[in-house]
C-alpha cells in the first residue's frame, strides 16, 4: 500500500477512539440498543467481533444506525471475512494476529486494516509490509504498558491500538503513551441486562469516556 494510504490508516486510528468499543453483540436487538446509546453519547466507532454466527447481522445494523461513525469488523481471521467486510462497507478491519495473506488482501481492497502483534518480530513483519498502525494484542498478557514503552524506541513511527485486559481502571494509562492512538475495550459495551436495568448509569459512564 502506498505511504499516503498508510498515513491515512494511521490517522484513522487516532479518530476512532479514544476507546473503540469491542462488541460481541448477542443479536440485532442488542446491537440496536447499544447503537442508540452510542449515538446519543457521541461514540465515534464500534468494532463488531465475528464471534457469533449472527455477527454479520449486527454489523449491518450498526452501519444502518450509526451512519456517521466508523463501524469496523473485529476477529477477522480469513480472507472471506475480509472481503465481506469490504463488501458491507466497513470502515476498518482488525485481526487478533498478523498474516501476510490478509495484509496483502486488505491493501488490494483498499480497506484500512490493523493486524494484531504481540512481539517485536511480529511488529518488524508488519512494518516490512508497509504498515505503520497495528493492534497490540493481547495487551496486558503481552507485557502491557511496559512492553509498549519498550517498543517505542526501536519503532518510533508505529502507532498502536492496545486491546485485551484493558478496562476503566487502566485505559487512561495506555492513552497517555505517545505511541498509543486509541484502545479497544469491551467494558464500554453494555450487556442486555444492564441496558434493561440501568440505562442512565450506562449513559453517564459513556459520557465520562467520550466527553
PDB file of C-alpha atoms in Angstrom:
ATOM      1  CA  UNK A   1       0.000   0.000   0.000  1.00  0.00           C
ATOM      2  CA  UNK A   2       1.228   3.499  -0.744  1.00  0.00           C
ATOM      3  CA  UNK A   3       2.758   5.533   2.065  1.00  0.00           C
ATOM      4  CA  UNK A   4      -0.100   8.033   1.825  1.00  0.00           C
ATOM      5  CA  UNK A   5      -2.642   5.259   2.406  1.00  0.00           C
ATOM      6  CA  UNK A   6      -0.738   4.112   5.460  1.00  0.00           C
ATOM      7  CA  UNK A   7      -0.681   7.661   6.787  1.00  0.00           C
ATOM      8  CA  UNK A   8      -4.459   7.721   6.305  1.00  0.00           C
ATOM      9  CA  UNK A   9      -4.743   4.425   8.199  1.00  0.00           C
ATOM     10  CA  UNK A  10      -2.587   5.831  10.975  1.00  0.00           C
ATOM     11  CA  UNK A  11      -4.741   8.951  11.120  1.00  0.00           C
ATOM     12  CA  UNK A  12      -7.935   6.862  11.189  1.00  0.00           C
ATOM     13  CA  UNK A  13      -6.637   5.039  14.255  1.00  0.00           C
ATOM     14  CA  UNK A  14      -6.452   8.374  16.064  1.00  0.00           C
ATOM     15  CA  UNK A  15     -10.031   9.308  15.137  1.00  0.00           C
ATOM     16  CA  UNK A  16     -11.883   6.117  16.115  1.00  0.00           C
ATOM     17  CA  UNK A  17     -11.056   6.468  19.820  1.00  0.00           C
ATOM     18  CA  UNK A  18     -10.178   7.218  22.490  1.00  0.00           C
ATOM     19  CA  UNK A  19     -11.844   3.895  23.249  1.00  0.00           C
ATOM     20  CA  UNK A  20     -13.081   1.612  20.484  1.00  0.00           C
ATOM     21  CA  UNK A  21     -15.975  -0.482  21.823  1.00  0.00           C
ATOM     22  CA  UNK A  22     -15.178  -4.148  21.176  1.00  0.00           C
ATOM     23  CA  UNK A  23     -18.670  -5.540  20.801  1.00  0.00           C
ATOM     24  CA  UNK A  24     -19.747  -9.163  20.967  1.00  0.00           C
ATOM     25  CA  UNK A  25     -23.415  -8.451  20.366  1.00  0.00           C
ATOM     26  CA  UNK A  26     -25.897 -11.179  21.246  1.00  0.00           C
ATOM     27  CA  UNK A  27     -28.170 -10.294  18.336  1.00  0.00           C
ATOM     28  CA  UNK A  28     -29.532  -7.391  16.272  1.00  0.00           C
ATOM     29  CA  UNK A  29     -31.681  -6.197  19.152  1.00  0.00           C
ATOM     30  CA  UNK A  30     -28.669  -5.923  21.422  1.00  0.00           C
ATOM     31  CA  UNK A  31     -26.748  -4.114  18.677  1.00  0.00           C
ATOM     32  CA  UNK A  32     -29.620  -1.690  18.074  1.00  0.00           C
ATOM     33  CA  UNK A  33     -29.958  -0.751  21.728  1.00  0.00           C
ATOM     34  CA  UNK A  34     -26.216  -0.175  22.074  1.00  0.00           C
ATOM     35  CA  UNK A  35     -26.041   1.860  18.863  1.00  0.00           C
ATOM     36  CA  UNK A  36     -28.787   4.133  20.162  1.00  0.00           C
ATOM     37  CA  UNK A  37     -26.807   4.902  23.304  1.00  0.00           C
ATOM     38  CA  UNK A  38     -23.512   5.151  21.407  1.00  0.00           C
ATOM     39  CA  UNK A  39     -25.012   7.746  19.074  1.00  0.00           C
ATOM     40  CA  UNK A  40     -26.532   9.659  21.981  1.00  0.00           C
ATOM     41  CA  UNK A  41     -23.154   9.793  23.729  1.00  0.00           C
ATOM     42  CA  UNK A  42     -21.047  10.640  20.684  1.00  0.00           C
ATOM     43  CA  UNK A  43     -19.162   7.343  20.454  1.00  0.00           C
ATOM     44  CA  UNK A  44     -17.106   7.650  17.238  1.00  0.00           C
ATOM     45  CA  UNK A  45     -16.699   3.963  16.401  1.00  0.00           C
ATOM     46  CA  UNK A  46     -17.552   0.369  17.188  1.00  0.00           C
ATOM     47  CA  UNK A  47     -15.724  -2.858  16.407  1.00  0.00           C
ATOM     48  CA  UNK A  48     -18.168  -5.718  15.909  1.00  0.00           C
ATOM     49  CA  UNK A  49     -16.409  -9.003  16.570  1.00  0.00           C
ATOM     50  CA  UNK A  50     -17.087 -12.079  14.457  1.00  0.00           C
ATOM     51  CA  UNK A  51     -17.501 -14.413  17.410  1.00  0.00           C
ATOM     52  CA  UNK A  52     -21.096 -15.432  16.712  1.00  0.00           C
ATOM     53  CA  UNK A  53     -22.789 -16.909  13.635  1.00  0.00           C
ATOM     54  CA  UNK A  54     -25.171 -13.917  13.532  1.00  0.00           C
ATOM     55  CA  UNK A  55     -22.432 -11.272  13.885  1.00  0.00           C
ATOM     56  CA  UNK A  56     -22.855 -10.004  10.323  1.00  0.00           C
ATOM     57  CA  UNK A  57     -26.474  -9.089  11.101  1.00  0.00           C
ATOM     58  CA  UNK A  58     -25.190  -6.924  13.942  1.00  0.00           C
ATOM     59  CA  UNK A  59     -22.638  -5.346  11.588  1.00  0.00           C
ATOM     60  CA  UNK A  60     -25.383  -4.365   9.148  1.00  0.00           C
ATOM     61  CA  UNK A  61     -27.483  -2.941  11.964  1.00  0.00           C
ATOM     62  CA  UNK A  62     -24.592  -0.827  13.266  1.00  0.00           C
ATOM     63  CA  UNK A  63     -23.825   0.529   9.798  1.00  0.00           C
ATOM     64  CA  UNK A  64     -27.525   1.398   9.411  1.00  0.00           C
ATOM     65  CA  UNK A  65     -27.938   3.049  12.811  1.00  0.00           C
ATOM     66  CA  UNK A  66     -24.526   4.761  13.127  1.00  0.00           C
ATOM     67  CA  UNK A  67     -24.025   6.298   9.657  1.00  0.00           C
ATOM     68  CA  UNK A  68     -21.675   8.995  10.962  1.00  0.00           C
ATOM     69  CA  UNK A  69     -19.487   6.599  12.965  1.00  0.00           C
ATOM     70  CA  UNK A  70     -16.687   4.253  11.955  1.00  0.00           C
ATOM     71  CA  UNK A  71     -18.094   0.710  12.079  1.00  0.00           C
ATOM     72  CA  UNK A  72     -15.333  -1.882  11.902  1.00  0.00           C
ATOM     73  CA  UNK A  73     -15.070  -5.663  11.886  1.00  0.00           C
ATOM     74  CA  UNK A  74     -13.051  -7.480  14.520  1.00  0.00           C
ATOM     75  CA  UNK A  75     -11.719 -11.015  14.940  1.00  0.00           C
ATOM     76  CA  UNK A  76     -11.039 -11.248  11.192  1.00  0.00           C
ATOM     77  CA  UNK A  77      -9.082 -14.453  10.646  1.00  0.00           C
ATOM     78  CA  UNK A  78      -9.613 -15.375   6.994  1.00  0.00           C
ATOM     79  CA  UNK A  79      -9.848 -13.829   3.537  1.00  0.00           C
ATOM     80  CA  UNK A  80     -13.581 -14.346   3.087  1.00  0.00           C
ATOM     81  CA  UNK A  81     -14.304 -12.326   6.220  1.00  0.00           C
ATOM     82  CA  UNK A  82     -12.074  -9.516   4.988  1.00  0.00           C
ATOM     83  CA  UNK A  83     -13.820  -9.436   1.614  1.00  0.00           C
ATOM     84  CA  UNK A  84     -17.241  -9.435   3.251  1.00  0.00           C
ATOM     85  CA  UNK A  85     -16.168  -6.555   5.495  1.00  0.00           C
ATOM     86  CA  UNK A  86     -15.266  -4.565   2.392  1.00  0.00           C
ATOM     87  CA  UNK A  87     -18.489  -5.518   0.591  1.00  0.00           C
ATOM     88  CA  UNK A  88     -20.622  -4.356   3.533  1.00  0.00           C
ATOM     89  CA  UNK A  89     -18.874  -1.007   3.680  1.00  0.00           C
ATOM     90  CA  UNK A  90     -16.968  -1.480   6.943  1.00  0.00           C
ATOM     91  CA  UNK A  91     -14.712   1.432   7.870  1.00  0.00           C
ATOM     92  CA  UNK A  92     -11.895  -0.831   9.025  1.00  0.00           C
ATOM     93  CA  UNK A  93     -10.988  -4.411   9.913  1.00  0.00           C
ATOM     94  CA  UNK A  94      -8.961  -5.811  12.805  1.00  0.00           C
ATOM     95  CA  UNK A  95      -7.351  -9.211  13.394  1.00  0.00           C
ATOM     96  CA  UNK A  96      -6.014 -10.821  16.586  1.00  0.00           C
ATOM     97  CA  UNK A  97      -2.761 -11.754  14.805  1.00  0.00           C
ATOM     98  CA  UNK A  98      -0.804 -10.978  11.663  1.00  0.00           C
ATOM     99  CA  UNK A  99      -0.975 -12.837   8.350  1.00  0.00           C
ATOM    100  CA  UNK A 100       0.845 -11.767   5.214  1.00  0.00           C
ATOM    101  CA  UNK A 101      -2.083 -13.014   3.129  1.00  0.00           C
ATOM    102  CA  UNK A 102      -4.569 -10.788   4.933  1.00  0.00           C
ATOM    103  CA  UNK A 103      -2.295  -7.737   4.926  1.00  0.00           C
ATOM    104  CA  UNK A 104      -1.832  -8.023   1.157  1.00  0.00           C
ATOM    105  CA  UNK A 105      -5.548  -8.621   0.585  1.00  0.00           C
ATOM    106  CA  UNK A 106      -6.523  -5.625   2.688  1.00  0.00           C
ATOM    107  CA  UNK A 107      -4.089  -3.495   0.715  1.00  0.00           C
ATOM    108  CA  UNK A 108      -5.571  -4.696  -2.578  1.00  0.00           C
ATOM    109  CA  UNK A 109      -9.085  -3.982  -1.279  1.00  0.00           C
ATOM    110  CA  UNK A 110      -8.019  -0.556  -0.005  1.00  0.00           C
ATOM    111  CA  UNK A 111      -9.552  -1.405   3.360  1.00  0.00           C
ATOM    112  CA  UNK A 112      -7.971   0.097   6.481  1.00  0.00           C
ATOM    113  CA  UNK A 113      -6.635  -2.928   8.329  1.00  0.00           C
ATOM    114  CA  UNK A 114      -4.972  -3.403  11.699  1.00  0.00           C
ATOM    115  CA  UNK A 115      -3.449  -6.830  12.327  1.00  0.00           C
ATOM    116  CA  UNK A 116      -2.554  -7.845  15.849  1.00  0.00           C
ATOM    117  CA  UNK A 117       1.038  -8.029  17.051  1.00  0.00           C
ATOM    118  CA  UNK A 118       2.446  -9.091  20.402  1.00  0.00           C
ATOM    119  CA  UNK A 119       6.211  -9.220  19.793  1.00  0.00           C
ATOM    120  CA  UNK A 120       8.986  -7.191  18.216  1.00  0.00           C
ATOM    121  CA  UNK A 121       9.343  -9.817  15.483  1.00  0.00           C
ATOM    122  CA  UNK A 122       5.670  -9.524  14.519  1.00  0.00           C
ATOM    123  CA  UNK A 123       5.998  -5.763  14.545  1.00  0.00           C
ATOM    124  CA  UNK A 124       9.008  -5.974  12.214  1.00  0.00           C
ATOM    125  CA  UNK A 125       6.936  -8.111   9.837  1.00  0.00           C
ATOM    126  CA  UNK A 126       4.104  -5.583   9.906  1.00  0.00           C
ATOM    127  CA  UNK A 127       6.482  -2.715   9.274  1.00  0.00           C
ATOM    128  CA  UNK A 128       8.235  -4.566   6.436  1.00  0.00           C
ATOM    129  CA  UNK A 129       4.854  -4.804   4.696  1.00  0.00           C
ATOM    130  CA  UNK A 130       4.393  -1.069   4.900  1.00  0.00           C
ATOM    131  CA  UNK A 131       2.114  -0.920   7.939  1.00  0.00           C
ATOM    132  CA  UNK A 132       2.502   1.959  10.358  1.00  0.00           C
ATOM    133  CA  UNK A 133      -0.513   1.266  12.595  1.00  0.00           C
ATOM    134  CA  UNK A 134      -1.381  -2.048  14.274  1.00  0.00           C
ATOM    135  CA  UNK A 135      -3.337  -3.649  17.065  1.00  0.00           C
ATOM    136  CA  UNK A 136      -1.362  -4.699  20.168  1.00  0.00           C
ATOM    137  CA  UNK A 137      -2.968  -7.900  21.440  1.00  0.00           C
ATOM    138  CA  UNK A 138      -3.387  -9.374  23.987  1.00  0.00           C
ATOM    139  CA  UNK A 139      -2.190  -6.131  25.554  1.00  0.00           C
ATOM    140  CA  UNK A 140      -1.965  -6.955  29.245  1.00  0.00           C
ATOM    141  CA  UNK A 141      -0.817 -10.544  28.718  1.00  0.00           C
ATOM    142  CA  UNK A 142       1.824  -9.408  26.193  1.00  0.00           C
ATOM    143  CA  UNK A 143       3.507  -7.004  28.570  1.00  0.00           C
ATOM    144  CA  UNK A 144       1.125  -4.097  28.693  1.00  0.00           C
ATOM    145  CA  UNK A 145       2.367  -0.562  29.137  1.00  0.00           C
ATOM    146  CA  UNK A 146       5.972  -1.559  29.804  1.00  0.00           C
ATOM    147  CA  UNK A 147       6.086  -3.542  26.556  1.00  0.00           C
ATOM    148  CA  UNK A 148       4.678  -0.645  24.545  1.00  0.00           C
ATOM    149  CA  UNK A 149       7.247   1.685  26.081  1.00  0.00           C
ATOM    150  CA  UNK A 150       9.998  -0.772  25.112  1.00  0.00           C
ATOM    151  CA  UNK A 151       8.727  -0.976  21.535  1.00  0.00           C
ATOM    152  CA  UNK A 152       8.530   2.791  21.229  1.00  0.00           C
ATOM    153  CA  UNK A 153      12.278   3.422  20.921  1.00  0.00           C
ATOM    154  CA  UNK A 154      13.136   0.968  18.107  1.00  0.00           C
ATOM    155  CA  UNK A 155       9.830   1.601  16.300  1.00  0.00           C
ATOM    156  CA  UNK A 156       9.146   5.332  16.708  1.00  0.00           C
ATOM    157  CA  UNK A 157       6.960   5.506  13.593  1.00  0.00           C
ATOM    158  CA  UNK A 158       4.487   2.830  14.682  1.00  0.00           C
ATOM    159  CA  UNK A 159       1.078   3.569  16.221  1.00  0.00           C
ATOM    160  CA  UNK A 160      -0.854   1.084  18.350  1.00  0.00           C
ATOM    161  CA  UNK A 161      -4.374   0.209  19.409  1.00  0.00           C
ATOM    162  CA  UNK A 162      -3.898  -1.991  22.503  1.00  0.00           C
ATOM    163  CA  UNK A 163      -6.727  -4.419  23.235  1.00  0.00           C
ATOM    164  CA  UNK A 164      -7.077  -7.205  25.774  1.00  0.00           C
ATOM    165  CA  UNK A 165      -7.282  -6.767  29.527  1.00  0.00           C
ATOM    166  CA  UNK A 166      -7.932  -3.036  29.265  1.00  0.00           C
ATOM    167  CA  UNK A 167     -10.708  -1.529  31.345  1.00  0.00           C
ATOM    168  CA  UNK A 168     -11.881   1.503  33.233  1.00  0.00           C
ATOM    169  CA  UNK A 169      -9.004   1.296  35.723  1.00  0.00           C
ATOM    170  CA  UNK A 170      -6.115   1.332  33.246  1.00  0.00           C
ATOM    171  CA  UNK A 171      -7.259   2.677  29.867  1.00  0.00           C
ATOM    172  CA  UNK A 172      -6.100   6.222  30.582  1.00  0.00           C
ATOM    173  CA  UNK A 173      -2.612   4.938  31.414  1.00  0.00           C
ATOM    174  CA  UNK A 174      -2.414   3.377  27.950  1.00  0.00           C
ATOM    175  CA  UNK A 175      -3.738   6.513  26.257  1.00  0.00           C
ATOM    176  CA  UNK A 176      -1.021   8.545  27.966  1.00  0.00           C
ATOM    177  CA  UNK A 177       1.638   6.731  25.898  1.00  0.00           C
ATOM    178  CA  UNK A 178       2.887   8.612  22.859  1.00  0.00           C
ATOM    179  CA  UNK A 179       2.641   5.600  20.544  1.00  0.00           C
ATOM    180  CA  UNK A 180      -0.942   4.683  21.524  1.00  0.00           C
ATOM    181  CA  UNK A 181      -3.616   6.243  19.309  1.00  0.00           C
ATOM    182  CA  UNK A 182      -6.599   4.539  20.930  1.00  0.00           C
ATOM    183  CA  UNK A 183      -7.503   1.464  22.944  1.00  0.00           C
ATOM    184  CA  UNK A 184     -10.068  -1.263  22.408  1.00  0.00           C
ATOM    185  CA  UNK A 185     -12.314  -2.364  25.224  1.00  0.00           C
ATOM    186  CA  UNK A 186     -15.444  -4.376  25.866  1.00  0.00           C
ATOM    187  CA  UNK A 187     -16.291  -2.671  29.134  1.00  0.00           C
ATOM    188  CA  UNK A 188     -17.986   0.206  27.290  1.00  0.00           C
ATOM    189  CA  UNK A 189     -20.421  -2.220  25.603  1.00  0.00           C
ATOM    190  CA  UNK A 190     -23.373  -2.733  27.950  1.00  0.00           C
ATOM    191  CA  UNK A 191     -24.952  -6.134  28.337  1.00  0.00           C
ATOM    192  CA  UNK A 192     -28.622  -6.691  27.586  1.00  0.00           C
ATOM    193  CA  UNK A 193     -29.303  -6.956  31.313  1.00  0.00           C
ATOM    194  CA  UNK A 194     -27.573  -3.640  32.022  1.00  0.00           C
ATOM    195  CA  UNK A 195     -29.475  -1.958  29.202  1.00  0.00           C
ATOM    196  CA  UNK A 196     -32.736  -3.042  30.789  1.00  0.00           C
ATOM    197  CA  UNK A 197     -31.801  -2.277  34.379  1.00  0.00           C
ATOM    198  CA  UNK A 198     -29.686   0.879  34.376  1.00  0.00           C
ATOM    199  CA  UNK A 199     -29.580   2.853  31.097  1.00  0.00           C
ATOM    200  CA  UNK A 200     -28.908   6.115  32.940  1.00  0.00           C
ATOM    201  CA  UNK A 201     -25.833   4.638  34.579  1.00  0.00           C
ATOM    202  CA  UNK A 202     -24.600   3.418  31.197  1.00  0.00           C
ATOM    203  CA  UNK A 203     -25.076   6.848  29.634  1.00  0.00           C
ATOM    204  CA  UNK A 204     -23.196   8.517  32.484  1.00  0.00           C
ATOM    205  CA  UNK A 205     -20.319   6.072  32.055  1.00  0.00           C
ATOM    206  CA  UNK A 206     -20.153   6.569  28.288  1.00  0.00           C
ATOM    207  CA  UNK A 207     -20.188  10.346  28.620  1.00  0.00           C
ATOM    208  CA  UNK A 208     -17.330  10.124  31.095  1.00  0.00           C
ATOM    209  CA  UNK A 209     -15.222   8.315  28.468  1.00  0.00           C
ATOM    210  CA  UNK A 210     -16.319  10.176  25.350  1.00  0.00           C
ATOM    211  CA  UNK A 211     -16.964  13.588  26.856  1.00  0.00           C
TER     212      UNK A 211
END
